[in-house]
Amino acid sequence: MSEDTWDIVIVGAGTAGCLLANRLSADPGCRVLLLEAGGRDNYHWIHIPVGYLYCIGNPRTDWLYFTEPDPGLNGRKLRYPRGKVLGGCSSINGMIYMRGQARDYDAWAADTGDDSWRWDAVLPHFKRHEDHWRGGDGLHGSGAEWRVERQRLSWEILDAFAAAAREAGIPATDDFNRGDNEGVGYFEVNQRRGVRWNASKAFLRPAQGRPNLEVRTGVQVTRVLLEGGRATGVEMLEGGTRRRVRAAREVVLTAGAVGTPQLLQLSGIGPGALLQQHGIPVLHDLPGVGENLQDHLQIRAVFAVEGVTTLNKLANSWLGKARIAAEYALTRSGPMSMAPSQLGCFTRSDAGQRWPNVEYHVQPLSLDAFGEPLHRFDAFTASVCNLNPTARGSVRIRSPRPEDAPAILANYLSTAEDRQVAADSLRLTRRIAAMPALARYRPQEVKPGAQFQTDDELARLAGDIGTTIFHPVGTCRMGRADDPLAVTDPQLRVRGLAGLRIADASVMPRITSGNTNSPTLMIAERAAALAAAGKS
């Protein structure tokens, strides 16, 4: 079995892996190998923003995972997209730039006992890679790799929803990323002039000429190699051949909240009973690997409207489709430049909440489910998610075979708190829809249906119409030394092993209050600084 040696081996060229490879290879004395199971990001639908519709569920760009049937969803299972391509999920996601709330990171600091995770300490790591359309200031960066722009579109019905939210007492905001994201406004997106800006473009392209960086695609890592309590490299399948590479300094896992715990478990690192069940020798019993899964469940309320054009009607006619294509071809604007959600709103599901605990993704369209045709009547969708779910799920291998997808159980709506927030959120959506700013459009609730009123009815209906926003985190959480389920320490090193670090969304102790892609970049930025400083 052939072997070669690198200083640092990074597993997964997704959001975190691309940034990490860029930062570490900036030192010409550090030889970096970046391994990716998927292919190059040269598929045209990756780059056209609306192309996420053709990337999710496509084996060229997606791992094609599904969740287990979930009792909280009344037995349904959900498609669970994860990027399998250079750029990872940043190549197929909703492109929304969202850091979360300052309180999220202050809570991480409390969870880990390390103040370097506080908001004011991580803010410079967000700014370091940011290129904000307004320019730099005390809270935003300018001129770096990660482009943040305003969306290139306008919708009358979304403007009306924003006005209705203000009438309901939710303030307007033009920036969700200053530490307190309360308010209603249009999302900012990771695009450059109407084209998706993924982590591969941002971080790998500038580094591709460095002689000390090699990027290999079509390589599936099958296990981490351990010798004497230290990670020494990885084993992988490349072109049908099993190979090994060695890491002189460390192995860094950036395979995501699903892929990283799966790889650890396949390597004999994880809950001993689970590994024994599948005949895998227990090399390092670490009970938290694959536990603590958290995700945002969106509850998609649909309202039919009159007297206004929405994407439903526009996209259901040949003339409308031609207009959409021509607008994008000529100006890189309009519906083809749309992120999956355009208008955002952060607020409290009820007056007793201490901080904004729900997020809206509002869209000028409606459909029965992702991938289904748009309805033929004009409508808008107000999807609302609980930002701080109390439910916890798991990612666990089904077999010792790397090609077998793991079992993903999110346990959505499994706690009384989450069910109450779901019911309260639907009532809040109704209150916004009843405001004067929307009255001229005669909104009529299609889903879940105005006839459902009690907490139990609304929670049950939430299980019928809820779907993931694709924000899995927490499956290798960092924590204090006395936390039995902590997988990494605050320096992102796997507890009890040398030479092994994790730098992706799996290390989050708690999910952030918003979309998770940009927090993952911040984690990678911190990991790069730690690895470069030799804290291994």
XYZ file of C-alpha atoms in Angstrom:
536
model
C 0.000 0.000 0.000
C 1.613 3.254 -1.147
C 2.237 6.116 1.287
C 3.498 9.670 1.107
C 3.985 12.202 3.873
C 2.637 15.721 4.382
C 2.814 18.070 7.330
C -0.956 18.475 7.574
C -3.657 16.334 5.971
C -7.121 17.945 5.743
C -10.106 15.643 5.168
C -12.948 17.390 3.341
C -12.673 20.314 0.905
C -15.917 21.935 1.978
C -16.521 25.326 3.526
C -14.017 24.846 6.349
C -11.473 22.738 4.474
C -11.009 25.276 1.670
C -10.280 28.121 4.082
C -8.016 25.957 6.222
C -5.989 24.814 3.203
C -5.526 28.423 2.125
C -4.390 29.639 5.524
C -2.031 26.769 6.349
C -0.389 26.646 2.922
C 0.396 30.380 3.198
C 3.427 29.155 5.150
C 5.736 27.830 2.409
C 7.365 25.561 4.959
C 4.114 23.682 5.641
C 3.153 20.960 3.142
C -0.648 20.611 3.025
C -2.763 17.884 1.439
C -6.507 18.519 1.005
C -8.680 15.479 0.263
C -12.208 15.632 -1.168
C -14.571 12.731 -1.942
C -16.492 14.749 -4.534
C -15.365 16.304 -7.783
C -14.403 19.747 -9.036
C -16.889 22.591 -8.769
C -17.140 23.000 -12.548
C -20.859 22.181 -12.835
C -22.599 25.298 -14.203
C -25.584 25.021 -11.841
C -23.291 25.483 -8.852
C -22.586 29.035 -9.938
C -26.043 30.219 -11.038
C -27.734 30.983 -7.696
C -31.033 29.278 -8.482
C -29.031 26.201 -9.484
C -29.232 24.836 -5.947
C -32.467 23.276 -7.229
C -30.353 21.104 -9.549
C -27.507 20.449 -7.098
C -29.527 19.140 -4.157
C -30.462 15.531 -4.834
C -27.855 15.305 -7.593
C -25.124 12.660 -7.006
C -22.657 14.941 -8.757
C -22.851 17.448 -5.889
C -24.761 15.866 -2.981
C -24.165 12.894 -0.662
C -27.896 12.045 -1.036
C -28.558 11.472 2.656
C -31.985 11.102 4.260
C -32.955 11.299 7.895
C -34.469 8.372 9.738
C -38.278 8.388 10.044
C -38.883 10.930 12.782
C -41.679 10.643 15.368
C -41.790 14.444 15.707
C -42.509 14.688 11.983
C -45.291 12.128 12.287
C -43.074 9.389 10.872
C -41.721 11.317 7.892
C -38.104 11.252 6.771
C -36.404 14.211 5.086
C -33.866 14.694 2.352
C -30.636 15.825 4.061
C -28.336 17.489 1.503
C -24.597 17.672 2.194
C -22.184 19.007 -0.403
C -20.045 16.394 -2.160
C -17.923 18.694 -4.323
C -15.179 21.274 -3.916
C -16.651 23.987 -1.729
C -18.912 21.469 0.025
C -22.162 22.921 1.262
C -21.096 26.425 0.184
C -21.540 25.105 -3.380
C -25.168 24.027 -2.896
C -26.517 26.068 0.032
C -28.763 29.130 0.286
C -25.837 31.612 0.152
C -27.154 33.591 3.146
C -24.465 35.413 5.110
C -25.388 35.104 8.785
C -23.147 35.081 11.847
C -25.771 34.519 14.547
C -26.064 36.421 17.809
C -23.328 37.577 20.174
C -24.990 35.577 22.913
C -24.366 32.346 20.930
C -20.613 32.710 21.216
C -20.726 33.931 24.797
C -22.599 30.681 25.543
C -19.864 28.688 23.772
C -17.312 30.360 26.012
C -19.345 29.336 29.058
C -19.728 25.773 27.731
C -16.005 25.372 27.120
C -14.593 27.533 29.906
C -12.583 29.406 27.278
C -13.209 33.123 26.732
C -11.516 33.019 23.331
C -14.892 31.832 21.984
C -16.721 34.951 23.171
C -18.310 37.209 20.537
C -15.766 39.995 20.899
C -12.947 37.438 20.555
C -14.313 35.646 17.461
C -15.394 38.830 15.651
C -11.873 39.441 14.246
C -11.955 35.921 12.780
C -15.205 36.734 10.950
C -13.750 39.983 9.669
C -10.451 38.480 8.556
C -11.955 36.741 5.505
C -14.836 39.167 4.821
C -15.304 41.480 1.844
C -18.490 43.359 2.727
C -20.219 45.435 0.079
C -20.379 48.472 2.382
C -16.670 48.342 3.124
C -14.920 47.771 6.409
C -15.833 49.153 9.813
C -15.698 48.008 13.414
C -17.969 45.048 12.667
C -17.264 44.187 9.024
C -14.191 43.414 6.958
C -13.268 44.604 3.484
C -11.070 43.332 0.680
C -10.662 39.738 1.866
C -11.856 36.536 0.192
C -15.463 36.026 1.348
C -17.683 38.351 -0.686
C -20.933 39.594 0.910
C -23.401 41.484 -1.278
C -26.964 42.714 -1.352
C -29.426 40.654 -3.365
C -30.192 41.803 -6.910
C -33.972 41.579 -6.853
C -37.182 43.213 -5.633
C -40.608 41.763 -4.864
C -43.709 43.750 -3.985
C -45.142 41.003 -1.791
C -41.912 40.754 0.233
C -41.851 44.510 0.770
C -45.447 44.237 1.999
C -44.548 41.403 4.407
C -41.688 43.504 5.785
C -44.098 46.403 6.327
C -46.552 44.060 8.054
C -43.790 42.778 10.340
C -42.978 46.356 11.315
C -46.658 46.959 12.056
C -46.509 43.879 14.306
C -43.743 45.536 16.326
C -40.635 44.046 14.674
C -38.057 46.754 13.881
C -36.514 47.213 10.461
C -32.832 46.332 10.040
C -30.332 46.614 7.216
C -27.719 44.385 8.872
C -28.334 41.056 10.605
C -24.656 40.613 11.467
C -23.798 43.066 14.222
C -24.358 40.766 17.178
C -28.102 41.304 17.654
C -30.019 40.165 14.587
C -33.501 41.240 15.730
C -35.454 42.885 12.926
C -36.823 42.435 9.417
C -34.939 43.088 6.173
C -33.447 41.463 3.125
C -30.707 38.878 3.636
C -27.188 39.591 2.422
C -25.685 36.817 0.327
C -22.375 35.252 -0.644
C -22.455 36.245 -4.296
C -20.311 38.304 -6.619
C -22.372 40.307 -9.118
C -25.214 37.794 -9.145
C -23.059 34.631 -9.203
C -22.601 32.229 -6.280
C -19.386 32.805 -4.362
C -18.385 29.468 -2.818
C -15.445 28.549 -0.598
C -13.570 26.952 -3.500
C -13.536 30.208 -5.472
C -12.798 32.292 -2.412
C -10.010 30.273 -0.822
C -8.657 27.559 -3.147
C -8.273 29.557 -6.345
C -5.914 32.117 -4.784
C -3.783 29.283 -3.383
C -3.803 26.878 -6.323
C -0.335 27.825 -7.543
C 1.400 27.150 -4.235
C 3.854 24.243 -4.582
C 3.234 23.174 -0.973
C -0.526 22.630 -1.457
C -2.085 19.656 -3.217
C -5.835 19.195 -3.676
C -7.092 15.726 -4.601
C -10.694 15.096 -5.600
C -12.545 11.804 -5.978
C -10.846 10.498 -2.836
C -12.908 8.965 -0.045
C -11.099 8.753 3.277
C -12.099 5.525 5.000
C -10.353 5.855 8.350
C -7.944 7.858 10.441
C -4.755 5.967 11.262
C -3.709 5.824 14.929
C -0.382 4.762 16.406
C 0.282 4.968 20.119
C -2.538 7.383 20.805
C -1.618 9.704 17.933
C -3.201 10.295 14.527
C -0.481 9.618 11.984
C -2.394 9.829 8.714
C -5.414 8.485 6.854
C -6.417 5.563 4.690
C -8.410 6.306 1.543
C -9.849 4.963 -1.675
C -8.533 6.739 -4.753
C -9.448 5.487 -8.207
C -10.433 2.122 -6.765
C -7.049 1.720 -5.052
C -6.569 1.756 -1.308
C -3.809 4.143 -0.275
C -2.400 5.751 2.843
C -0.940 9.181 3.461
C 0.930 10.229 6.555
C 0.664 13.502 8.496
C 3.843 14.580 10.235
C 2.090 17.286 12.293
C -1.645 16.603 12.373
C -4.791 15.396 10.652
C -7.628 17.909 10.518
C -11.185 16.690 9.908
C -13.443 19.094 8.021
C -15.980 16.586 6.707
C -18.951 18.261 8.404
C -21.476 17.408 11.073
C -22.398 14.154 9.311
C -19.142 13.104 7.685
C -16.775 13.796 10.581
C -18.505 11.639 13.225
C -19.041 8.909 10.646
C -15.315 8.856 9.819
C -14.316 8.843 13.479
C -16.635 5.927 14.223
C -15.316 3.980 11.228
C -11.820 4.614 12.600
C -12.603 3.076 15.994
C -13.065 6.446 17.720
C -16.477 6.861 19.308
C -19.052 5.177 21.566
C -17.622 1.773 22.425
C -20.930 -0.094 22.341
C -21.791 1.265 18.865
C -18.409 0.305 17.465
C -18.563 -3.183 18.956
C -22.054 -3.636 17.514
C -20.529 -3.222 14.059
C -17.389 -5.255 14.684
C -15.042 -2.258 14.741
C -12.158 -2.451 17.250
C -12.518 0.268 19.893
C -9.288 2.249 19.642
C -10.523 5.244 21.603
C -13.825 5.150 23.516
C -15.336 8.622 23.095
C -19.088 8.553 23.882
C -19.944 11.964 22.406
C -18.949 11.195 18.823
C -22.151 11.450 16.775
C -24.330 12.658 19.648
C -25.711 16.177 20.304
C -27.003 16.658 16.725
C -28.912 19.939 16.417
C -30.667 21.400 13.393
C -33.131 24.123 12.451
C -36.576 22.877 11.446
C -38.518 25.347 9.301
C -42.293 25.387 9.415
C -43.527 26.483 6.002
C -46.762 28.470 6.287
C -48.276 29.294 2.879
C -50.651 32.169 2.123
C -52.451 32.622 -1.198
C -52.644 36.252 -2.317
C -54.458 38.358 -4.910
C -53.580 41.421 -6.940
C -49.818 40.857 -7.020
C -47.489 38.746 -9.137
C -45.390 36.138 -7.376
C -42.878 33.678 -8.753
C -45.622 31.041 -8.895
C -47.349 32.731 -11.840
C -44.169 34.067 -13.405
C -42.450 30.673 -13.527
C -45.556 28.817 -14.691
C -45.697 30.550 -18.091
C -43.298 30.352 -21.024
C -43.287 34.142 -21.328
C -42.450 34.486 -17.652
C -39.630 31.961 -17.924
C -38.216 33.808 -20.927
C -38.297 37.085 -19.002
C -36.513 35.455 -16.063
C -33.779 33.986 -18.298
C -33.297 37.240 -20.217
C -32.985 39.299 -17.035
C -30.282 37.046 -15.659
C -28.432 36.849 -18.977
C -28.407 40.624 -19.359
C -27.986 41.895 -15.798
C -27.289 38.875 -13.528
C -30.369 39.870 -11.522
C -33.946 38.711 -10.931
C -35.260 35.261 -9.965
C -32.256 33.321 -11.311
C -30.024 35.308 -8.952
C -32.271 34.492 -5.984
C -31.083 32.802 -2.868
C -33.674 30.211 -1.768
C -34.922 32.785 0.763
C -34.829 36.509 0.222
C -36.463 38.341 3.132
C -35.427 37.599 6.703
C -36.954 38.340 10.067
C -35.665 37.605 13.577
C -38.041 38.052 16.480
C -39.562 36.460 19.579
C -42.146 33.703 19.253
C -43.886 35.097 22.339
C -43.418 38.077 24.630
C -41.783 35.959 27.325
C -38.682 35.193 25.238
C -35.545 37.026 26.399
C -34.044 37.346 22.913
C -35.043 36.710 19.282
C -35.631 32.977 19.209
C -37.155 32.473 15.746
C -36.025 33.249 12.202
C -38.241 33.737 9.153
C -37.235 32.940 5.596
C -39.902 34.619 3.447
C -40.274 33.778 -0.242
C -42.520 35.088 -3.071
C -43.524 31.538 -4.014
C -45.072 28.346 -2.670
C -44.867 24.614 -3.322
C -45.875 21.379 -1.618
C -42.307 20.276 -0.875
C -38.743 20.951 -1.986
C -38.294 19.857 -5.606
C -42.036 19.861 -6.319
C -43.586 22.246 -8.890
C -44.591 25.730 -7.795
C -48.296 26.213 -7.143
C -50.261 27.806 -9.976
C -51.889 30.402 -7.718
C -50.029 33.449 -6.443
C -48.755 32.974 -2.894
C -45.946 33.645 -0.463
C -44.298 31.305 2.016
C -43.306 32.440 5.505
C -41.025 29.708 6.833
C -40.228 30.078 10.513
C -37.657 28.127 12.516
C -36.830 27.782 16.199
C -33.295 29.148 16.488
C -32.501 27.386 19.754
C -34.106 23.933 19.642
C -33.820 21.831 22.771
C -34.101 18.534 20.872
C -30.912 16.530 20.366
C -30.333 13.819 17.796
C -27.497 11.626 16.565
C -25.373 10.480 13.611
C -24.396 6.814 13.878
C -22.856 4.368 11.439
C -25.077 1.565 10.160
C -22.197 -0.752 9.281
C -18.392 -0.847 9.089
C -18.606 -0.056 5.355
C -17.613 3.572 4.510
C -19.947 3.575 1.503
C -23.028 3.044 3.680
C -24.729 6.276 4.691
C -24.997 6.780 8.454
C -28.284 6.846 10.339
C -29.272 10.482 10.935
C -31.930 10.984 13.592
C -32.706 14.628 14.339
C -35.540 14.086 16.881
C -37.348 17.200 15.655
C -40.154 18.515 17.883
C -39.384 15.845 20.469
C -39.487 18.210 23.456
C -42.383 20.134 24.955
C -40.401 23.386 24.571
C -39.876 22.893 20.841
C -43.506 21.975 20.257
C -44.644 25.107 22.100
C -42.327 27.341 20.058
C -43.708 25.724 16.886
C -47.297 26.476 17.882
C -46.453 30.015 18.981
C -44.532 30.646 15.751
C -47.500 29.732 13.593
C -49.702 32.084 15.609
C -47.134 34.849 15.163
C -47.116 34.239 11.408
C -50.886 34.625 11.365
C -50.624 37.882 13.312
C -48.159 39.338 10.797
C -50.313 38.183 7.864
C -53.318 39.960 9.392
C -51.595 43.358 9.516
C -52.904 46.254 7.356
C -49.849 46.295 5.078
C -50.903 42.922 3.624
C -54.662 43.489 3.640
C -54.870 44.683 0.013
C -53.532 41.276 -1.108
C -56.230 39.321 0.788
C -53.874 36.670 2.234
C -55.577 33.316 2.806
C -53.817 30.627 4.825
C -53.320 27.486 2.736
C -50.907 25.699 5.080
C -51.314 24.620 7.813
C -54.931 25.885 7.614
C -56.758 28.472 9.694
C -59.102 25.847 11.143
C -56.266 24.533 13.352
C -56.011 26.561 16.551
C -54.918 24.597 19.624
C -51.314 24.013 20.690
C -51.608 20.293 20.025
C -53.128 20.817 16.564
C -50.481 23.325 15.537
C -47.586 21.223 16.843
C -48.931 18.179 14.987
C -49.361 20.197 11.789
C -45.857 21.577 12.221
C -44.696 17.966 12.070
C -46.554 17.545 8.781
C -45.232 20.671 7.041
C -41.854 21.177 8.752
C -38.615 20.509 6.921
C -34.938 20.989 7.595
C -33.108 24.194 6.740
C -29.963 22.044 6.387
C -28.046 23.311 9.449
C -26.722 20.177 11.212
C -24.166 20.935 13.921
C -22.830 19.687 17.235
C -22.002 16.024 16.622
C -18.391 16.370 17.878
C -18.941 19.194 20.285
C -16.191 20.982 22.128
C -16.431 21.260 25.892
C -14.741 21.179 29.264
C -12.524 18.333 30.394
C -15.216 17.074 32.794
C -17.925 16.978 30.081
C -18.416 13.272 29.306
C -19.839 14.014 25.840
C -17.231 16.588 24.775
C -15.282 15.327 21.758
C -12.850 18.216 21.396
C -11.230 20.694 23.741
C -11.527 24.471 23.137
C -8.500 24.272 20.821
C -10.520 21.822 18.672
C -8.219 18.890 19.486
C -9.868 15.490 19.853
C -9.756 14.628 23.534
C -7.361 11.863 24.487
C -5.550 11.759 21.139
C -2.609 13.697 19.751
C -2.322 15.044 16.220
C -6.075 15.082 15.492
C -8.172 18.215 15.243
C -11.736 18.943 14.052
C -12.586 22.237 12.341
C -16.166 22.178 11.118
C -19.752 22.679 12.321
C -19.655 19.432 14.285
C -17.679 21.144 17.094
C -20.416 23.674 17.924
C -21.663 23.029 21.481
C -24.936 24.773 20.588
C -26.395 25.758 17.250
C -26.027 29.395 16.264
C -29.041 31.702 15.968
C -29.180 31.678 12.198
C -27.647 30.101 9.124
C -24.506 28.132 9.914
C -22.176 28.466 6.913
C -20.386 31.643 7.990
C -19.889 30.479 11.606
C -18.221 27.397 10.109
C -15.745 29.644 8.280
C -14.998 31.410 11.541
C -14.295 28.054 13.217
C -11.910 27.153 10.394
C -10.198 30.531 10.721
C -9.623 29.870 14.421
C -8.433 26.324 13.735
C -5.922 27.591 11.190
C -4.487 30.032 13.709
C -4.266 27.309 16.349
C -2.639 24.804 13.992
C -0.177 27.388 12.696
C 0.771 28.224 16.267
C 1.579 24.575 16.845
C -1.133 23.975 19.447
C -1.500 20.331 18.556
